[in-house]
């Protein structure tokens, strides 16, 4: 007889790795219905969970690695299940057996060996800030400016990071940097199932924070933000974490930062999943943009909670995806539909994905992808 | 007496014994002091268990009993009864220890569970010897029953109570009973028609002599306790007498105000006077009223603005004019010259711009021939009243006095009647024929007029008395111009005061003041004088004003028109002197000003700028800087008190002057003010004069009858009210306009006027246009009705307050509120109902929102807001079945070719005949898609999808995504608690469950009882349920209530508080704390006293009493401390 037999030991193993919610899934398929993958091809988180409920073969297929952890399924799940954690547990199992897609082996290995997923030399971690003379973090400095690996090593994002530093300075924010000993926050690594590597990164960073007396962290990336507020908190981390858009919003509100040069541009803002759906930060970035004179902020139809993921999270950045299946391409089309000249983002992943999508579509003349910090800098008199 | 305690520990099968080592507990307690017997039993609550206790009491001489078993909520009563049967006072002898809910069920470790059980039992053994006898009180039960809610549950419960011979009072919030069930068309699974089975119940309730029906009513307060409740009910005024209304509906025919009909879920409209549906019980209509509209409140004359605007919207100009004339006899005049403070308050401005109320008034007045109006019936009186002055105040006083039957004579100094309306306002603003028409109408009622008769010159006040006038009204106005007080003003020819200038021109006696005129001032008189000068042939007219245009008191449109006619206005310019040569004006010296600090009037004071003087060359100067009354005629012997502004001093309410029987109003009292204020004051004076003449005591005379309190609650502005342009007057073309006195404003054409009137948002809902009063043949309508308070004494209460449906608007992905063809379940029920918006035809809307065609395919989305932790975790229980019913109705009515898709998670068809129904519906070709719909969109991906709604879901059985294009989407929205469930629960002493519905006392064994004795629940207020379950529960609740009524008495717990009067200091802290209002203060003795019948023994008073006077029986300090000591031992 051609039949499958439940293999509940596998189910139990997934549950132990943090996927215990899978038992409560009622298979309503809301997750599938709201998953952005189904805009481009069939992908069923429900189906994967179903297989996992019975420990059946198939959950470990390549589909498992599609999830970009955009959180849309989680916020809509009628049972309130932490679906990302269920899939992450399965990925952890795959990591343990070494069955990780080749494309992800690079970033995972690099994170393990070099403390960043970009195969960058740890020595060069602070090279991007050369000439900016950012003071070291020490007692008396308000915030640790935590460098996202992507801003440290990706040329496009280095520009954004440098702009951010200048804007923060103009706002009179007190911040300092750690040494080259700082390593990747580990968000993507953990979402790829690299729990062991994540553990190493976490241990290194928490130790360093402890040593330097870090209480308050300012992050450029929503992924770092999420890692410190949630993943690190799981292991006893207790930091006051602020995304830079929150800090700028506050500085503008208090009159410490006043964008004044007319920009004369139509801008649309893309809510990064890890800022929006994961952490409900929707308005501060918009308020910052609206504070820029002559900036006309227009919304894409999918905005805030309904924002369409760029496809970069959960390891998606390193996944090989055919051009017609890239969410970033869909998203850039949506941005173009608004008539905006600038697509503003507040996440290094989003910037990479959108820059790439704009090139794919050949729309470099029509749409610029810009970090919010860069827009603010353009509007400052003397920064 | 020696303590002889019997201790009994229960295994509860394995419920307790599975975790607690029962024998060990038994043996431990056996060694405690005073314990004579210690035993265990598999089920202590069983008959043998109880017998064991009884036997031991008798044979072993036990005087105390402790049972360790389940929660006292389960069996305390059982064991107390056993003790009582064996001759002990149960409150003295018995104590129960809970080792099931508190130990075995909540402890993982056997050792810990056993230890905890021993500790708790020891505590009980310590406390039980300190108990003392208490006697349960028996109180009589009032046999009447209150049923709150008139839906199917409430109706059924009331009918059952009534048929048992007891009286039931049904209180229903809506104007009709029936509830949700009567909104439905068919009911599952039998498909019988809801109204066929529901209306007979309604009729029975309405006709049963044992049932009192209080519809449109709400419970406001509940007091008392089981058997003896006192309930206060507010019967909201329905403004239609239930006894005489025949339900003919003539009132609704004529009512001009439309509102969305709640009964039809807003899919259809109703009038402000309405009945939910044709079979309503009672059949009586009701009128929905909110606070009086802001326009009405703003009108100085108190005109029912909303009312006449609505009548104009219907083209009923005559009715509109009659309504206006109840408060204002000069509609055509005020339609032209009123400053319309009403428009400043109009809430339409929140959407776009205020309704053009003033222009509408004119539009109505211009379309009615006053002479054709039916003459009012006047009951003649003998008293005569002299009205001196025929301006707006005098005309108004004369009109209303005449309507009251007085013989009125108007005295006017000028040759023509009208006062300032005639002499002050130029013809191009107020054509004399309009004024004549309205004055003629007033005269036509029998008012005598004597013109060219000036007070002080031709007659005196005492002459009037001598001529037999019983009272006098002075409306002599303010016709004297104020002086500029600058050099040249008095001596030069060519200086003419604006008031004099306008009067002479208006009376046809004046000429051009010169070639080049300068008018000084910024008010309406200044602008009028300037425009009149232009029309009299001046070549050049300027206005000089000290402040800026913003501060100019003249009406904005007047200024606009003046500027358009070529009048130049010099702002920030003050007069210095008038230059002359040969006694004639040759120029006007001015100085520039700038605005300084605000003065007393709040306007910024103009300050001259040194060295900025300049001269305007001119030959006429017309000062228009204010007016005052001419009181030169007042002689000392008149003893008429004046103010220092030469106005009459009057009593602020009665408007009586210092002379008996002499009243005054208008500009002569207030100084220069608006026409509408003068009219209002004239009417007020008429009322006061009437009271005076009828010998009423004016000292206690109330100005206006008491009006309902202003609540500021107005009709909500419907969402999506589209902005519409405000109607603006057509004006005479500017070219050549200034050459004639033809009326500048041409008024609104009829279609515009009616459209403009429809912009009114009906803030007060009912506009009180009184059309219904006229239409009602039996005189059932009474707009002055007030809410009534009804106090009821009942013995028990059944709550059947029903449910709400969740609003799916926030779940944006289903498109409700965005796509016109996404409907909630209740909306679809109305669509299928013969009395609904489509008369029962299942249709979808076109782009304009009109139901115009049957759907070719329909998607039904299950579990919208239910089975979803983001909204309601619970299953709404009825949706699967009604979804199948909808599917069947669509197949049946629209045609079997219609595709119907149900998107479901699980089909829950558990009731009698339900599975069979599902089988039948599936057989009809209804498609079931297993997967919750994720998205409804109108974004087509292929031509087939164009113009339709696409439902997207994963079919989990196929393991494929599905896109289903449909024409109609039905959302199975969850049943949820009423929005005020918490307030209602508090009022009746109930708790809410986690789901927000009323909590029953026990989910299985006490499904209709509640935490509050004598209060029962029935129907969907307790949780989502279908009609069969609702009716069954209603019958259960009725049974409980009937038991109480039939038995006639009830035992109340003796575990209540008492206050030791010797210790009580009378601070009354306890009274404020008591949640049950059970503590009263005995002022004579200066102590607080507990009403034991109301006290629930909660202990708040005992815990807070600073002097330790308040104690709770059975929970005294000694008993509680002994228990704690036992626990710690």
PDB file of C-alpha atoms in Angstrom, chain A residues 124-354:
ATOM      1  CA  UNK A 124      37.872  46.249   8.061  1.00  0.00           C
ATOM      2  CA  UNK A 125      34.680  46.378  10.084  1.00  0.00           C
ATOM      3  CA  UNK A 126      35.099  50.046  10.943  1.00  0.00           C
ATOM      4  CA  UNK A 127      36.770  51.080   7.708  1.00  0.00           C
ATOM      5  CA  UNK A 128      33.549  52.669   6.447  1.00  0.00           C
ATOM      6  CA  UNK A 129      33.743  55.261   9.193  1.00  0.00           C
ATOM      7  CA  UNK A 130      37.209  56.400   8.379  1.00  0.00           C
ATOM      8  CA  UNK A 131      37.533  60.144   8.523  1.00  0.00           C
ATOM      9  CA  UNK A 132      34.260  60.567  10.401  1.00  0.00           C
ATOM     10  CA  UNK A 133      36.114  60.453  13.676  1.00  0.00           C
ATOM     11  CA  UNK A 134      33.438  58.656  15.578  1.00  0.00           C
ATOM     12  CA  UNK A 135      34.536  58.435  19.195  1.00  0.00           C
ATOM     13  CA  UNK A 136      34.799  55.033  20.826  1.00  0.00           C
ATOM     14  CA  UNK A 137      31.918  54.001  23.018  1.00  0.00           C
ATOM     15  CA  UNK A 138      32.777  54.541  26.652  1.00  0.00           C
ATOM     16  CA  UNK A 139      31.221  55.678  29.824  1.00  0.00           C
ATOM     17  CA  UNK A 140      29.419  58.974  29.444  1.00  0.00           C
ATOM     18  CA  UNK A 141      28.474  58.294  25.832  1.00  0.00           C
ATOM     19  CA  UNK A 142      24.698  57.909  25.521  1.00  0.00           C
ATOM     20  CA  UNK A 143      24.293  55.346  22.747  1.00  0.00           C
ATOM     21  CA  UNK A 144      26.266  52.595  21.198  1.00  0.00           C
ATOM     22  CA  UNK A 145      26.109  53.073  17.424  1.00  0.00           C
ATOM     23  CA  UNK A 146      25.901  49.446  16.337  1.00  0.00           C
ATOM     24  CA  UNK A 147      27.196  48.904  12.831  1.00  0.00           C
ATOM     25  CA  UNK A 148      25.139  46.604  10.680  1.00  0.00           C
ATOM     26  CA  UNK A 149      27.456  44.232   8.777  1.00  0.00           C
ATOM     27  CA  UNK A 150      25.720  45.238   5.581  1.00  0.00           C
ATOM     28  CA  UNK A 151      26.528  48.888   6.202  1.00  0.00           C
ATOM     29  CA  UNK A 152      30.085  47.942   7.129  1.00  0.00           C
ATOM     30  CA  UNK A 153      30.872  45.939   4.000  1.00  0.00           C
ATOM     31  CA  UNK A 154      28.377  46.829   1.262  1.00  0.00           C
ATOM     32  CA  UNK A 155      29.557  49.857  -0.686  1.00  0.00           C
ATOM     33  CA  UNK A 156      26.061  51.256  -1.308  1.00  0.00           C
ATOM     34  CA  UNK A 157      25.087  50.979   2.322  1.00  0.00           C
ATOM     35  CA  UNK A 158      28.348  52.467   3.524  1.00  0.00           C
ATOM     36  CA  UNK A 159      27.174  55.706   1.977  1.00  0.00           C
ATOM     37  CA  UNK A 160      23.960  55.540   3.937  1.00  0.00           C
ATOM     38  CA  UNK A 161      25.851  54.816   7.133  1.00  0.00           C
ATOM     39  CA  UNK A 162      28.128  57.782   6.625  1.00  0.00           C
ATOM     40  CA  UNK A 163      25.127  60.021   5.953  1.00  0.00           C
ATOM     41  CA  UNK A 164      23.469  58.775   9.106  1.00  0.00           C
ATOM     42  CA  UNK A 165      26.490  59.582  11.225  1.00  0.00           C
ATOM     43  CA  UNK A 166      26.523  63.141   9.930  1.00  0.00           C
ATOM     44  CA  UNK A 167      22.800  63.581  10.537  1.00  0.00           C
ATOM     45  CA  UNK A 168      23.056  62.202  14.068  1.00  0.00           C
ATOM     46  CA  UNK A 169      25.878  64.619  14.723  1.00  0.00           C
ATOM     47  CA  UNK A 170      23.829  67.525  13.411  1.00  0.00           C
ATOM     48  CA  UNK A 171      21.094  66.465  15.814  1.00  0.00           C
ATOM     49  CA  UNK A 172      23.555  66.527  18.693  1.00  0.00           C
ATOM     50  CA  UNK A 173      23.082  62.839  19.493  1.00  0.00           C
ATOM     51  CA  UNK A 174      25.785  61.411  21.727  1.00  0.00           C
ATOM     52  CA  UNK A 175      27.044  58.108  20.355  1.00  0.00           C
ATOM     53  CA  UNK A 176      30.175  56.022  20.079  1.00  0.00           C
ATOM     54  CA  UNK A 177      31.376  52.890  18.297  1.00  0.00           C
ATOM     55  CA  UNK A 178      32.847  49.650  19.480  1.00  0.00           C
ATOM     56  CA  UNK A 179      36.001  48.157  18.071  1.00  0.00           C
ATOM     57  CA  UNK A 180      36.493  45.611  15.371  1.00  0.00           C
ATOM     58  CA  UNK A 181      35.573  43.057  18.017  1.00  0.00           C
ATOM     59  CA  UNK A 182      31.909  43.854  17.404  1.00  0.00           C
ATOM     60  CA  UNK A 183      30.272  41.106  15.326  1.00  0.00           C
ATOM     61  CA  UNK A 184      27.069  40.544  13.352  1.00  0.00           C
ATOM     62  CA  UNK A 185      23.867  40.797  15.431  1.00  0.00           C
ATOM     63  CA  UNK A 186      23.014  37.348  14.124  1.00  0.00           C
ATOM     64  CA  UNK A 187      19.423  37.990  13.078  1.00  0.00           C
ATOM     65  CA  UNK A 188      19.684  36.510   9.616  1.00  0.00           C
ATOM     66  CA  UNK A 189      21.956  33.743  10.832  1.00  0.00           C
ATOM     67  CA  UNK A 190      19.410  32.664  13.395  1.00  0.00           C
ATOM     68  CA  UNK A 191      16.506  32.876  10.926  1.00  0.00           C
ATOM     69  CA  UNK A 192      18.531  30.625   8.576  1.00  0.00           C
ATOM     70  CA  UNK A 193      18.607  28.045  11.344  1.00  0.00           C
ATOM     71  CA  UNK A 194      22.223  28.720  12.280  1.00  0.00           C
ATOM     72  CA  UNK A 195      21.515  28.587  15.981  1.00  0.00           C
ATOM     73  CA  UNK A 196      25.019  27.525  16.889  1.00  0.00           C
ATOM     74  CA  UNK A 197      26.635  30.333  14.963  1.00  0.00           C
ATOM     75  CA  UNK A 198      24.090  32.721  16.355  1.00  0.00           C
ATOM     76  CA  UNK A 199      25.066  31.570  19.828  1.00  0.00           C
ATOM     77  CA  UNK A 200      28.675  32.434  19.119  1.00  0.00           C
ATOM     78  CA  UNK A 201      27.813  35.893  17.824  1.00  0.00           C
ATOM     79  CA  UNK A 202      25.493  36.553  20.726  1.00  0.00           C
ATOM     80  CA  UNK A 203      28.092  35.470  23.235  1.00  0.00           C
ATOM     81  CA  UNK A 204      30.714  37.702  21.683  1.00  0.00           C
ATOM     82  CA  UNK A 205      28.482  40.754  21.472  1.00  0.00           C
ATOM     83  CA  UNK A 206      26.866  40.418  24.856  1.00  0.00           C
ATOM     84  CA  UNK A 207      30.285  39.965  26.406  1.00  0.00           C
ATOM     85  CA  UNK A 208      31.531  43.057  24.670  1.00  0.00           C
ATOM     86  CA  UNK A 209      28.454  45.071  25.695  1.00  0.00           C
ATOM     87  CA  UNK A 210      28.948  43.944  29.258  1.00  0.00           C
ATOM     88  CA  UNK A 211      32.595  44.856  29.187  1.00  0.00           C
ATOM     89  CA  UNK A 212      31.925  48.318  27.802  1.00  0.00           C
ATOM     90  CA  UNK A 213      28.864  48.991  29.897  1.00  0.00           C
ATOM     91  CA  UNK A 214      26.470  49.294  26.953  1.00  0.00           C
ATOM     92  CA  UNK A 215      22.896  50.022  27.997  1.00  0.00           C
ATOM     93  CA  UNK A 216      21.513  51.862  25.023  1.00  0.00           C
ATOM     94  CA  UNK A 217      21.968  50.782  21.415  1.00  0.00           C
ATOM     95  CA  UNK A 218      21.215  52.799  18.314  1.00  0.00           C
ATOM     96  CA  UNK A 219      20.795  50.611  15.242  1.00  0.00           C
ATOM     97  CA  UNK A 220      20.763  51.462  11.580  1.00  0.00           C
ATOM     98  CA  UNK A 221      19.162  48.163  10.647  1.00  0.00           C
ATOM     99  CA  UNK A 222      15.736  47.025  11.780  1.00  0.00           C
ATOM    100  CA  UNK A 223      17.178  43.507  11.849  1.00  0.00           C
ATOM    101  CA  UNK A 224      19.739  44.429  14.507  1.00  0.00           C
ATOM    102  CA  UNK A 225      16.933  46.254  16.315  1.00  0.00           C
ATOM    103  CA  UNK A 226      14.831  43.133  16.338  1.00  0.00           C
ATOM    104  CA  UNK A 227      17.728  40.880  17.348  1.00  0.00           C
ATOM    105  CA  UNK A 228      18.621  42.996  20.369  1.00  0.00           C
ATOM    106  CA  UNK A 229      15.060  43.563  21.523  1.00  0.00           C
ATOM    107  CA  UNK A 230      13.860  39.998  21.078  1.00  0.00           C
ATOM    108  CA  UNK A 231      16.557  37.394  20.376  1.00  0.00           C
ATOM    109  CA  UNK A 232      19.105  38.803  22.827  1.00  0.00           C
ATOM    110  CA  UNK A 233      16.354  39.360  25.384  1.00  0.00           C
ATOM    111  CA  UNK A 234      15.668  35.605  25.242  1.00  0.00           C
ATOM    112  CA  UNK A 235      19.168  35.137  26.599  1.00  0.00           C
ATOM    113  CA  UNK A 236      18.991  37.823  29.235  1.00  0.00           C
ATOM    114  CA  UNK A 237      20.010  40.804  27.136  1.00  0.00           C
ATOM    115  CA  UNK A 238      18.407  43.966  28.498  1.00  0.00           C
ATOM    116  CA  UNK A 239      19.152  47.018  26.395  1.00  0.00           C
ATOM    117  CA  UNK A 240      17.305  50.129  25.444  1.00  0.00           C
ATOM    118  CA  UNK A 241      17.317  49.828  21.669  1.00  0.00           C
ATOM    119  CA  UNK A 242      16.350  52.596  19.260  1.00  0.00           C
ATOM    120  CA  UNK A 243      16.113  52.532  15.516  1.00  0.00           C
ATOM    121  CA  UNK A 244      17.690  55.598  13.980  1.00  0.00           C
ATOM    122  CA  UNK A 245      14.381  56.819  12.560  1.00  0.00           C
ATOM    123  CA  UNK A 246      12.995  57.000  16.082  1.00  0.00           C
ATOM    124  CA  UNK A 247      15.984  59.011  17.223  1.00  0.00           C
ATOM    125  CA  UNK A 248      15.695  61.434  14.293  1.00  0.00           C
ATOM    126  CA  UNK A 249      11.949  61.766  14.815  1.00  0.00           C
ATOM    127  CA  UNK A 250      12.538  62.719  18.407  1.00  0.00           C
ATOM    128  CA  UNK A 251      15.321  65.173  17.546  1.00  0.00           C
ATOM    129  CA  UNK A 252      13.089  66.899  14.990  1.00  0.00           C
ATOM    130  CA  UNK A 253      10.206  67.025  17.432  1.00  0.00           C
ATOM    131  CA  UNK A 254      12.431  68.627  20.065  1.00  0.00           C
ATOM    132  CA  UNK A 255      13.772  71.141  17.584  1.00  0.00           C
ATOM    133  CA  UNK A 256      17.316  69.774  17.688  1.00  0.00           C
ATOM    134  CA  UNK A 257      17.290  68.813  14.044  1.00  0.00           C
ATOM    135  CA  UNK A 258      15.714  71.012  11.418  1.00  0.00           C
ATOM    136  CA  UNK A 259      15.830  69.930   7.794  1.00  0.00           C
ATOM    137  CA  UNK A 260      15.565  73.194   5.943  1.00  0.00           C
ATOM    138  CA  UNK A 261      16.658  72.880   2.321  1.00  0.00           C
ATOM    139  CA  UNK A 262      13.717  72.420  -0.014  1.00  0.00           C
ATOM    140  CA  UNK A 263      13.923  69.030  -1.624  1.00  0.00           C
ATOM    141  CA  UNK A 264      11.205  69.336  -4.244  1.00  0.00           C
ATOM    142  CA  UNK A 265      10.807  65.582  -4.630  1.00  0.00           C
ATOM    143  CA  UNK A 266       7.989  63.089  -4.527  1.00  0.00           C
ATOM    144  CA  UNK A 267       8.949  60.261  -2.212  1.00  0.00           C
ATOM    145  CA  UNK A 268       7.312  56.988  -1.333  1.00  0.00           C
ATOM    146  CA  UNK A 269       8.294  55.132   1.798  1.00  0.00           C
ATOM    147  CA  UNK A 270       8.663  51.370   2.054  1.00  0.00           C
ATOM    148  CA  UNK A 271       7.984  49.920   5.510  1.00  0.00           C
ATOM    149  CA  UNK A 272      10.721  47.382   6.244  1.00  0.00           C
ATOM    150  CA  UNK A 273       9.159  44.220   7.718  1.00  0.00           C
ATOM    151  CA  UNK A 274      11.406  44.270  10.756  1.00  0.00           C
ATOM    152  CA  UNK A 275      10.587  47.877  11.560  1.00  0.00           C
ATOM    153  CA  UNK A 276       6.887  47.651  10.745  1.00  0.00           C
ATOM    154  CA  UNK A 277       5.212  44.274  11.078  1.00  0.00           C
ATOM    155  CA  UNK A 278       7.782  42.971  13.575  1.00  0.00           C
ATOM    156  CA  UNK A 279       8.005  46.075  15.735  1.00  0.00           C
ATOM    157  CA  UNK A 280       5.034  48.301  14.818  1.00  0.00           C
ATOM    158  CA  UNK A 281       7.230  51.319  14.047  1.00  0.00           C
ATOM    159  CA  UNK A 282       5.224  52.910  11.244  1.00  0.00           C
ATOM    160  CA  UNK A 283       4.968  56.609  11.984  1.00  0.00           C
ATOM    161  CA  UNK A 284       8.430  57.858  13.089  1.00  0.00           C
ATOM    162  CA  UNK A 285      10.029  57.320   9.650  1.00  0.00           C
ATOM    163  CA  UNK A 286       7.073  59.054   8.010  1.00  0.00           C
ATOM    164  CA  UNK A 287       7.258  61.981  10.396  1.00  0.00           C
ATOM    165  CA  UNK A 288      10.955  62.362   9.646  1.00  0.00           C
ATOM    166  CA  UNK A 289      10.203  62.431   5.910  1.00  0.00           C
ATOM    167  CA  UNK A 290       7.387  64.907   6.320  1.00  0.00           C
ATOM    168  CA  UNK A 291       9.744  67.199   8.242  1.00  0.00           C
ATOM    169  CA  UNK A 292      11.845  67.607   5.107  1.00  0.00           C
ATOM    170  CA  UNK A 293      10.626  70.754   3.353  1.00  0.00           C
ATOM    171  CA  UNK A 294       9.402  70.322  -0.181  1.00  0.00           C
ATOM    172  CA  UNK A 295       9.153  66.556   0.189  1.00  0.00           C
ATOM    173  CA  UNK A 296       5.867  65.174  -1.040  1.00  0.00           C
ATOM    174  CA  UNK A 297       5.272  61.851   0.689  1.00  0.00           C
ATOM    175  CA  UNK A 298       2.989  59.522  -1.246  1.00  0.00           C
ATOM    176  CA  UNK A 299       1.895  56.051  -0.145  1.00  0.00           C
ATOM    177  CA  UNK A 300       1.968  52.820  -2.047  1.00  0.00           C
ATOM    178  CA  UNK A 301      -1.283  50.915  -1.812  1.00  0.00           C
ATOM    179  CA  UNK A 302       0.369  48.293   0.358  1.00  0.00           C
ATOM    180  CA  UNK A 303       1.698  50.261   3.281  1.00  0.00           C
ATOM    181  CA  UNK A 304       2.316  49.926   6.990  1.00  0.00           C
ATOM    182  CA  UNK A 305       0.999  46.542   8.151  1.00  0.00           C
ATOM    183  CA  UNK A 306       0.286  45.556   4.544  1.00  0.00           C
ATOM    184  CA  UNK A 307       3.753  46.469   3.254  1.00  0.00           C
ATOM    185  CA  UNK A 308       5.189  44.058   0.701  1.00  0.00           C
ATOM    186  CA  UNK A 309       8.480  42.511   1.809  1.00  0.00           C
ATOM    187  CA  UNK A 310      11.634  43.280  -0.213  1.00  0.00           C
ATOM    188  CA  UNK A 311      12.521  39.605   0.005  1.00  0.00           C
ATOM    189  CA  UNK A 312      15.774  40.121   1.892  1.00  0.00           C
ATOM    190  CA  UNK A 313      14.963  38.776   5.332  1.00  0.00           C
ATOM    191  CA  UNK A 314      15.491  35.305   6.787  1.00  0.00           C
ATOM    192  CA  UNK A 315      18.379  34.606   4.428  1.00  0.00           C
ATOM    193  CA  UNK A 316      16.417  35.742   1.394  1.00  0.00           C
ATOM    194  CA  UNK A 317      19.214  38.176   0.609  1.00  0.00           C
ATOM    195  CA  UNK A 318      21.466  35.272  -0.332  1.00  0.00           C
ATOM    196  CA  UNK A 319      18.862  33.105  -2.022  1.00  0.00           C
ATOM    197  CA  UNK A 320      19.008  32.772  -5.782  1.00  0.00           C
ATOM    198  CA  UNK A 321      15.592  33.886  -7.013  1.00  0.00           C
ATOM    199  CA  UNK A 322      14.658  34.301 -10.687  1.00  0.00           C
ATOM    200  CA  UNK A 323      13.995  37.944 -11.581  1.00  0.00           C
ATOM    201  CA  UNK A 324      10.280  37.401 -12.135  1.00  0.00           C
ATOM    202  CA  UNK A 325       9.907  35.955  -8.656  1.00  0.00           C
ATOM    203  CA  UNK A 326      11.622  38.756  -6.771  1.00  0.00           C
ATOM    204  CA  UNK A 327       9.346  40.665  -4.411  1.00  0.00           C
ATOM    205  CA  UNK A 328      11.646  43.669  -4.730  1.00  0.00           C
ATOM    206  CA  UNK A 329      10.795  43.871  -8.414  1.00  0.00           C
ATOM    207  CA  UNK A 330       7.073  43.898  -7.613  1.00  0.00           C
ATOM    208  CA  UNK A 331       7.679  46.470  -4.935  1.00  0.00           C
ATOM    209  CA  UNK A 332       9.657  48.772  -7.198  1.00  0.00           C
ATOM    210  CA  UNK A 333       6.808  48.573  -9.719  1.00  0.00           C
ATOM    211  CA  UNK A 334       4.405  49.612  -6.964  1.00  0.00           C
ATOM    212  CA  UNK A 335       6.688  52.506  -6.097  1.00  0.00           C
ATOM    213  CA  UNK A 336       6.775  53.574  -9.741  1.00  0.00           C
ATOM    214  CA  UNK A 337       2.977  53.476  -9.902  1.00  0.00           C
ATOM    215  CA  UNK A 338       2.791  56.190  -7.247  1.00  0.00           C
ATOM    216  CA  UNK A 339       4.716  58.561  -9.458  1.00  0.00           C
ATOM    217  CA  UNK A 340       7.432  58.937  -6.824  1.00  0.00           C
ATOM    218  CA  UNK A 341      10.974  59.794  -7.902  1.00  0.00           C
ATOM    219  CA  UNK A 342      12.473  58.389  -4.745  1.00  0.00           C
ATOM    220  CA  UNK A 343      11.861  55.128  -2.944  1.00  0.00           C
ATOM    221  CA  UNK A 344      12.882  55.730   0.664  1.00  0.00           C
ATOM    222  CA  UNK A 345      13.829  52.879   2.926  1.00  0.00           C
ATOM    223  CA  UNK A 346      15.231  52.512   6.391  1.00  0.00           C
ATOM    224  CA  UNK A 347      16.880  49.085   6.206  1.00  0.00           C
ATOM    225  CA  UNK A 348      20.164  48.034   4.549  1.00  0.00           C
ATOM    226  CA  UNK A 349      18.602  44.822   3.194  1.00  0.00           C
ATOM    227  CA  UNK A 350      15.765  46.706   1.541  1.00  0.00           C
ATOM    228  CA  UNK A 351      18.269  49.076  -0.058  1.00  0.00           C
ATOM    229  CA  UNK A 352      20.288  46.240  -1.579  1.00  0.00           C
ATOM    230  CA  UNK A 353      17.178  44.466  -2.826  1.00  0.00           C
ATOM    231  CA  UNK A 354      15.603  47.602  -4.321  1.00  0.00           C
TER     232      UNK A 354
END
